[in-house]
CSV table of C-alpha atoms in Angstrom, one decimal:
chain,number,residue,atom,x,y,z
Z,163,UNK,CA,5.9,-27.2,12.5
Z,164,UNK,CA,9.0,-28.8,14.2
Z,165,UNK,CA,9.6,-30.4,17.5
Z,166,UNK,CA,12.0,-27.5,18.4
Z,167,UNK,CA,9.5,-25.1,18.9
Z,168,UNK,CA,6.5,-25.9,21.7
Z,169,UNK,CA,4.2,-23.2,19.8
Z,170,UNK,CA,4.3,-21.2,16.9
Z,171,UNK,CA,5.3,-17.6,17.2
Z,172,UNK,CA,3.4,-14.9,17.7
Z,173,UNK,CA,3.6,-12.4,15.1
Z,174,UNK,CA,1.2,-8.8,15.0
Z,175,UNK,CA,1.1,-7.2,11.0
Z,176,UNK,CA,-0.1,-3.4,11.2
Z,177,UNK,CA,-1.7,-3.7,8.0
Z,178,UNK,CA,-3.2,-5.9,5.4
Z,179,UNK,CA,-0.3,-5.9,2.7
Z,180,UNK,CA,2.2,-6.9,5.2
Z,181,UNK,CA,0.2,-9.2,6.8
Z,182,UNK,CA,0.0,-11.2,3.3
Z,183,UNK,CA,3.4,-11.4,2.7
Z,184,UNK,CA,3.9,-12.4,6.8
Z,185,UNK,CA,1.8,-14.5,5.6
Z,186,UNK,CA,3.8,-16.3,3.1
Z,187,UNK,CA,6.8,-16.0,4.8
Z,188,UNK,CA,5.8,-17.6,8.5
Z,189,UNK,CA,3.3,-19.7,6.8
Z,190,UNK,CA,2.4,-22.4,9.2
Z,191,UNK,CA,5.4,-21.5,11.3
Z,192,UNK,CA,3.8,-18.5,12.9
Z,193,UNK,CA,0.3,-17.2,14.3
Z,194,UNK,CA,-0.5,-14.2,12.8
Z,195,UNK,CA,-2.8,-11.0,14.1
Z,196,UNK,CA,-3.6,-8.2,11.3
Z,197,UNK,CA,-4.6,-4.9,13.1
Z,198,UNK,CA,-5.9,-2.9,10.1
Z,199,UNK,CA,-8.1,-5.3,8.0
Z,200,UNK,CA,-8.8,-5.6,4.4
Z,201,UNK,CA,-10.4,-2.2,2.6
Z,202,UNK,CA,-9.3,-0.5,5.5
Z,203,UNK,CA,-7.4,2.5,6.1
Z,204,UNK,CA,-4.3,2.7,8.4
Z,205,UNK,CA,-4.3,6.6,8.6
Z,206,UNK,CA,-7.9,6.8,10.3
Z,207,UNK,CA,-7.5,3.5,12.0
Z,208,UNK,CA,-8.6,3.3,16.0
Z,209,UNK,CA,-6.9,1.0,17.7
Z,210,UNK,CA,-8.9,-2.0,20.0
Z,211,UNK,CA,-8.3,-2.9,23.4
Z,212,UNK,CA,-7.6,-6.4,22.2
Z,213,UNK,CA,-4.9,-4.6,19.2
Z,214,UNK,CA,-2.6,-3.9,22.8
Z,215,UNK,CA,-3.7,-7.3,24.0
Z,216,UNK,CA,-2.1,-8.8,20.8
Z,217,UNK,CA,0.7,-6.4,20.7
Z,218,UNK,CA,1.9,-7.4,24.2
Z,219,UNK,CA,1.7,-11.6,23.6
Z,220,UNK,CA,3.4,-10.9,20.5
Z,221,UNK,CA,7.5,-11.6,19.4
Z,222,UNK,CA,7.4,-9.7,16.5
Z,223,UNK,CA,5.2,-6.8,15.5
Z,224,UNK,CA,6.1,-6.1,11.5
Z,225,UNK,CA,5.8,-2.1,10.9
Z,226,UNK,CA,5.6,-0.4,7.6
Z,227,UNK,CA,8.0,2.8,9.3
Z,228,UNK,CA,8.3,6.3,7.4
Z,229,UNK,CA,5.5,7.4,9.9
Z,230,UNK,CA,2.5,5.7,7.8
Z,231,UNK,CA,0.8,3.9,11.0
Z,232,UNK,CA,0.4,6.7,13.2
Z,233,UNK,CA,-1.4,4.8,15.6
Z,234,UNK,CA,1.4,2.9,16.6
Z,235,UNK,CA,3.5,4.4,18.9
Z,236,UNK,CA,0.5,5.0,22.0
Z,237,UNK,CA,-0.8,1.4,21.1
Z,238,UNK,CA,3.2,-0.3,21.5
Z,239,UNK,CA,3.2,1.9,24.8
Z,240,UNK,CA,-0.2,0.7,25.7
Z,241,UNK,CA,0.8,-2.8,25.4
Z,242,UNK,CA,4.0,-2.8,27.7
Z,243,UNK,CA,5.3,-5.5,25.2
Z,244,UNK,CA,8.9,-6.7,25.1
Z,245,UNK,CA,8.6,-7.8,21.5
Z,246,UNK,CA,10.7,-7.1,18.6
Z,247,UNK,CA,9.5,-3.9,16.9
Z,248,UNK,CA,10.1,-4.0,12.7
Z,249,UNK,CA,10.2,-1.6,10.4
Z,250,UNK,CA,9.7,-3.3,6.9
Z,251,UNK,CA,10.9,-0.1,5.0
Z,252,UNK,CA,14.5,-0.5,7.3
Z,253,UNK,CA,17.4,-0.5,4.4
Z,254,UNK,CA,15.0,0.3,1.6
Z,255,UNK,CA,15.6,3.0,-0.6
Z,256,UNK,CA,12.9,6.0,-0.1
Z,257,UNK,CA,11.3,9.0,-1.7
Z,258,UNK,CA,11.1,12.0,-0.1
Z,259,UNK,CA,7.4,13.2,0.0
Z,260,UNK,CA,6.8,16.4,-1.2
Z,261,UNK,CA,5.6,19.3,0.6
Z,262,UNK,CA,6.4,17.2,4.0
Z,263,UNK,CA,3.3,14.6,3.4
Z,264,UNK,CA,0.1,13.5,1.3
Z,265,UNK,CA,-3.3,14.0,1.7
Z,266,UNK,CA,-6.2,11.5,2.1
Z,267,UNK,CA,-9.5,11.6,1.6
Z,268,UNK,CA,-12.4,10.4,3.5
Z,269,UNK,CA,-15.9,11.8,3.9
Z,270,UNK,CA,-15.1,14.2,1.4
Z,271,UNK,CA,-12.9,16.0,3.5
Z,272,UNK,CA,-9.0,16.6,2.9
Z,273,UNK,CA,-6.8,15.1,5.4
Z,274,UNK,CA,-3.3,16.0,5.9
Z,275,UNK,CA,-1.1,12.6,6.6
Z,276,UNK,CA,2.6,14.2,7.7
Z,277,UNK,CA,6.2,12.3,6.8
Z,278,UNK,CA,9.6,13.3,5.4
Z,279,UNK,CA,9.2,10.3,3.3
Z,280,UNK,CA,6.7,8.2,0.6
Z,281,UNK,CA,5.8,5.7,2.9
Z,282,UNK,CA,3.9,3.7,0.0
Z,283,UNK,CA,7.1,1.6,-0.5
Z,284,UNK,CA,6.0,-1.8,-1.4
Z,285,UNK,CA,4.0,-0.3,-4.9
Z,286,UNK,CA,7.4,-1.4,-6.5
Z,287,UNK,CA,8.1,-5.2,-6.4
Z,288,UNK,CA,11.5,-5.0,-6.2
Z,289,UNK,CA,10.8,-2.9,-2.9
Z,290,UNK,CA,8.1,-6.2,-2.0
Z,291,UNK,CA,11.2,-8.1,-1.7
Z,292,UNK,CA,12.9,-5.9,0.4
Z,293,UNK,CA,9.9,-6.2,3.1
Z,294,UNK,CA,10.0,-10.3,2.5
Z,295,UNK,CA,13.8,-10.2,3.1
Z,296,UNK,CA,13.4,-7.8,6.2
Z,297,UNK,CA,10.2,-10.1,7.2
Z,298,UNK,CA,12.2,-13.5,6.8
Z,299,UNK,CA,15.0,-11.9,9.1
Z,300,UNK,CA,13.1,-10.5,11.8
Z,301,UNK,CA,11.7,-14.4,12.2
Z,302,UNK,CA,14.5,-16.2,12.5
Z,303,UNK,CA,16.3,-13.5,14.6
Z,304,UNK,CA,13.0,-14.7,17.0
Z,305,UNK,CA,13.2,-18.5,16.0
Z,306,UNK,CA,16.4,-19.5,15.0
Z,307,UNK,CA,15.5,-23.0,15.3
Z,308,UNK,CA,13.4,-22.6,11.8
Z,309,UNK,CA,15.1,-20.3,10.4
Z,310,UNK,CA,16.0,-22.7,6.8
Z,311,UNK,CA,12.5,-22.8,6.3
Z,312,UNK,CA,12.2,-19.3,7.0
Z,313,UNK,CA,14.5,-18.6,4.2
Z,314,UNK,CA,13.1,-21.0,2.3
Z,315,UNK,CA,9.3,-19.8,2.0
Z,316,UNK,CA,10.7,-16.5,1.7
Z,317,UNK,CA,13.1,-16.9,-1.4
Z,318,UNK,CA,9.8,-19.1,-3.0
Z,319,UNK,CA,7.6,-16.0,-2.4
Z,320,UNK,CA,10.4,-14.1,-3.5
Z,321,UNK,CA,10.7,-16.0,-6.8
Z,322,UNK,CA,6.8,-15.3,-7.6
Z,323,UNK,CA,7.4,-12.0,-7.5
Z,324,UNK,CA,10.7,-11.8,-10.0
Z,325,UNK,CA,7.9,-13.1,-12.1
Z,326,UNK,CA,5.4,-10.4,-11.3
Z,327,UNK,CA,7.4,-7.6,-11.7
Z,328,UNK,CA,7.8,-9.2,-15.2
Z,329,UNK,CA,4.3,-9.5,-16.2
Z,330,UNK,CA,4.1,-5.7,-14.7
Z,331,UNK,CA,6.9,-4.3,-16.7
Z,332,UNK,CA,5.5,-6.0,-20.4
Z,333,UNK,CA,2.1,-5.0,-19.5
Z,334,UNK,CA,3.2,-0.8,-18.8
Z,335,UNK,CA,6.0,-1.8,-21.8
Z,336,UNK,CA,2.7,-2.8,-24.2
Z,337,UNK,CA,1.3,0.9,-23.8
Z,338,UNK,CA,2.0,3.8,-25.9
Z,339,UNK,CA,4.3,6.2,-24.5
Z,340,UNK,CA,1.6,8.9,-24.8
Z,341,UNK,CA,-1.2,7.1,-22.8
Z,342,UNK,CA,0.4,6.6,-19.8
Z,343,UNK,CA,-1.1,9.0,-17.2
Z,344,UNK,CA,-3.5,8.5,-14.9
Z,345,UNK,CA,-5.9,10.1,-11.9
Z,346,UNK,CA,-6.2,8.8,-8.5
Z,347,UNK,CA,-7.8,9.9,-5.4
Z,348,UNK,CA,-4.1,10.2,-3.5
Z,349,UNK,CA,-0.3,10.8,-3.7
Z,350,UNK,CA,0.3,6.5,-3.1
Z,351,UNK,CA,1.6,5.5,-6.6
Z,352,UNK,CA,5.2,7.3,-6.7
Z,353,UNK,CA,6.9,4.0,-6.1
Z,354,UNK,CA,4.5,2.4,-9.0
Z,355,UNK,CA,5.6,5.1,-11.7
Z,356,UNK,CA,9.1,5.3,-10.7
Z,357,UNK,CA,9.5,1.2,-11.4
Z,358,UNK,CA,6.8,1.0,-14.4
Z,359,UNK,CA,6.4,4.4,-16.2
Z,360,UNK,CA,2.9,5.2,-15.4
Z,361,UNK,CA,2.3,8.8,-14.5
Z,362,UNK,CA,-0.2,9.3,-11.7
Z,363,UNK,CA,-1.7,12.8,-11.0
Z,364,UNK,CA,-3.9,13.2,-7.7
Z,365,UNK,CA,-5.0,16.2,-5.9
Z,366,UNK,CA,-2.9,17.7,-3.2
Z,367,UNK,CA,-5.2,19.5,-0.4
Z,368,UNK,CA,-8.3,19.6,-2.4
Z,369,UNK,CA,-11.3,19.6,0.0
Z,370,UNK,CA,-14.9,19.5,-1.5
Z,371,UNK,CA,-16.3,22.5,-0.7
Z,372,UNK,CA,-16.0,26.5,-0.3
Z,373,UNK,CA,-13.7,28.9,-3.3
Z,374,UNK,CA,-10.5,28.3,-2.3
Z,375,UNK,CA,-11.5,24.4,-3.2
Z,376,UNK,CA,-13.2,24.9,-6.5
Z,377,UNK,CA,-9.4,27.0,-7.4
Z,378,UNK,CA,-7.4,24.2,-6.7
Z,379,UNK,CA,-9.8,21.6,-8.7
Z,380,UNK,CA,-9.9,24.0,-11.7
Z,381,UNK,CA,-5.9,23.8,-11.4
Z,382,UNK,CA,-5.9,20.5,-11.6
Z,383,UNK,CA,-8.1,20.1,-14.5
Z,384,UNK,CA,-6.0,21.8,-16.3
Z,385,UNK,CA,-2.6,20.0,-15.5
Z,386,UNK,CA,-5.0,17.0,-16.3
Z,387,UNK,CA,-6.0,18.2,-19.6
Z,388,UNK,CA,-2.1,19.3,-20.3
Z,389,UNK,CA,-1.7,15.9,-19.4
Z,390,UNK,CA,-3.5,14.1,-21.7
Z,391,UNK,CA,-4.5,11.8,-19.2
Z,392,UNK,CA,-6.5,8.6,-19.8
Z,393,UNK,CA,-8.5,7.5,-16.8
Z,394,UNK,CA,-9.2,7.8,-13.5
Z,395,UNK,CA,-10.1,5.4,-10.8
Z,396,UNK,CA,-11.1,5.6,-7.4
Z,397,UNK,CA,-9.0,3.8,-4.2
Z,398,UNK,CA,-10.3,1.4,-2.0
Z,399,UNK,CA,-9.6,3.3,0.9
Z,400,UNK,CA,-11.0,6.9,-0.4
Z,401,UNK,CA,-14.4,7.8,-1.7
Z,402,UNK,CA,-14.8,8.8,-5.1
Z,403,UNK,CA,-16.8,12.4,-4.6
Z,404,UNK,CA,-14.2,14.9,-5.7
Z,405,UNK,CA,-12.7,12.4,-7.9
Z,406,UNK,CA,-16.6,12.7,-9.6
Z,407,UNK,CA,-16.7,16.2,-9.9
Z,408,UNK,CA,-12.9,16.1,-11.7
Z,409,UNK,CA,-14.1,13.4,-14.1
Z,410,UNK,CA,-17.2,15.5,-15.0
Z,411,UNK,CA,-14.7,18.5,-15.9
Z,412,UNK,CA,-12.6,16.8,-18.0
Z,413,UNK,CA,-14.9,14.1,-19.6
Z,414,UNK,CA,-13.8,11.3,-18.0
Z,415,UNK,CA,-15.8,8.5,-16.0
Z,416,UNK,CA,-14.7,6.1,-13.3
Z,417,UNK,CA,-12.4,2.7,-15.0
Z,418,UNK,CA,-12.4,1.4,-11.9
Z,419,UNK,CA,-10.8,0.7,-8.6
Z,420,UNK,CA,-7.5,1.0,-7.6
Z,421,UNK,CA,-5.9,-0.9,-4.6
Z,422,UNK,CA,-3.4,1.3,-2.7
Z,423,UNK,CA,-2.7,1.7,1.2
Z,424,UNK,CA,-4.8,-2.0,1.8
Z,425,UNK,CA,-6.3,-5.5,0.0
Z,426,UNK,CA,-9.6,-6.6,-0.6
Z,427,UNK,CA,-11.3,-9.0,1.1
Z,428,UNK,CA,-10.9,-12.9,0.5
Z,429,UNK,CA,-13.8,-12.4,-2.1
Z,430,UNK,CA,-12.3,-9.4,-3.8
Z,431,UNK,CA,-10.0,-9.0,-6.6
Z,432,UNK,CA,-6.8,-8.0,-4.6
Z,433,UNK,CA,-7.1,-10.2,-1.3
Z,434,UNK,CA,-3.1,-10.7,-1.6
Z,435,UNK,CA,0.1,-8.5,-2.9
Z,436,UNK,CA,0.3,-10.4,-5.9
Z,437,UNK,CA,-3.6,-10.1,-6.8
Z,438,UNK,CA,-3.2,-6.5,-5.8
Z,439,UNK,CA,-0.5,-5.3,-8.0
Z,440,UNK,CA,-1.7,-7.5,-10.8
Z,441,UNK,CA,-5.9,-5.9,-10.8
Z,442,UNK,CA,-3.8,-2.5,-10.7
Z,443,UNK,CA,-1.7,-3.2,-13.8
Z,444,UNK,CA,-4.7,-4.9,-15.7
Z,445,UNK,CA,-7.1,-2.1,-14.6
Z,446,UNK,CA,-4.7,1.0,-16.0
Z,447,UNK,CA,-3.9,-0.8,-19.0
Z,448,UNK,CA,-7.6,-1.9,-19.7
Z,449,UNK,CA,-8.2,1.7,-19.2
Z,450,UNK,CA,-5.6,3.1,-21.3
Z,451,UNK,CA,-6.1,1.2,-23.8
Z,452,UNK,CA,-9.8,1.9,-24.5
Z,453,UNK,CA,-11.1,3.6,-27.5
């Protein structure tokens, strides 16, 4: 900390991923408030009284954007706050989502999450540095006075990931070119495949129960099958029912978890970006390359 600033600034992540890399960025610069914790989900999230408590001491409240916390907008209201509102995804190139949105599921039930636009953006590194560049410039546009070390913990952080993308790229690089595909719960990988050449299939709308359900499942099966695909692994954020009953079809079992929309706790194996994208990569390949 330096004499020019009385107390650090006050900084509000929506979510765990971007609270990380706030994290790295502000260091000890910055006192930083994570609304949606670890293993959490951002599209179901509830906002807190003390979330618009937070919101309204803070300087800078770091956003995602492309309509993924949809909890935001009543809570800024809420909070009456004057602070600088940030948009991570701001200057990033973007997918447009298909069909207007993706689905999530939780209690076994499909739910509809609306947006013109992928909004999972940081499951490409190169996008990662985007958000750290944005991150670093939202700071010192609040505190200018530490600014160079602004910039500096950002193009460190910056330089660790250069080198994960590497490890990513010859680990996806190592894999046949026919065992590539794999099944998740939801659409939150496009970013991933577009970067590393990993095909991700996921179902689109498919509740558990009723005829219209078991239509869309045997559907999918069968783009699985035409697939060839690998694995299958559940999310963090999603519970693995339906992705059960698909396995069962077409004879194959669980690898594993993936890490998607949120971390792990400290005492998981993806409590930062980095540990996140590098369990993903090792859990696909471990999976796709089993006999």
């Amino acid at each position: 900390m330096t004499s020019t600033q009385a107390a650090p600034l006050q900084v509000v992540a929506t979510f765990s991923i971007i609270g990380d890399m706030a994290g790295e960025v502000g260091v000890d610069l910055v006192d930083l408030k994570t609304l949606v914790a670890p293993d959490a989900d951002a599209h179901v999230y509830e906002p807190r009284p003390a979330d618009a408590m937070a919101i309204a001491r803070a300087d800078v409240v770091l956003t995602n954007g492309l309509e993924f916390e949809g909890f935001l907008s009543r809570l800024i209201a809420a909070s009456g706050t004057d602070a600088s509102i940030i948009a991570l995804t701001d200057g990033l190139s973007t997918m447009e989502e298909p069909g207007g949105g993706h689905y999530h599921y939780v209690n076994g039930e499909a739910i509809f999450h609306a947006g013109a636009h992928d909004p999972h953006v940081w499951q490409s590194v190169e996008n990662a540095k985007g958000y750290v560049a944005n991150i670093s410039a939202a700071f010192c546009a609040a505190d200018a006075d530490n600014c160079p070390q602004y910039h500096a913990n950002a193009a460190d952080y910056s330089a660790r990931l250069d080198t994960l993308d590497a490890q990513i790229r010859a680990s996806i690089d190592a894999l046949p070119a026919d065992r590539r595909t794999v099944v998740v719960a939801h659409n939150a990988f496009r970013y991933f495949e577009a970067a590393y050449g990993v095909t991700f299939l996921s179902p689109q709308g498919v509740s558990t129960e009723g005829e219209a359900a078991a239509a869309d499942v045997a559907g999918l099966i069968r783009e699985i099958r035409a697939a060839h695909a690998g694995a299958i692994f559940g999310e963090n954020i999603s519970d693995t029912r339906l992705l059960e009953r698909i396995g069962e079809e077409t004879g194959l079992t669980l690898s594993g978890t993936l890490y998607s929309d949120a971390l792990s706790g400290a005492d998981g194996p993806a409590p930062t970006y980095i540990a996140m994208m590098r369990h993903n990569t090792s859990a696909i390949t471990a999976a796709l390359t089993a006999e």
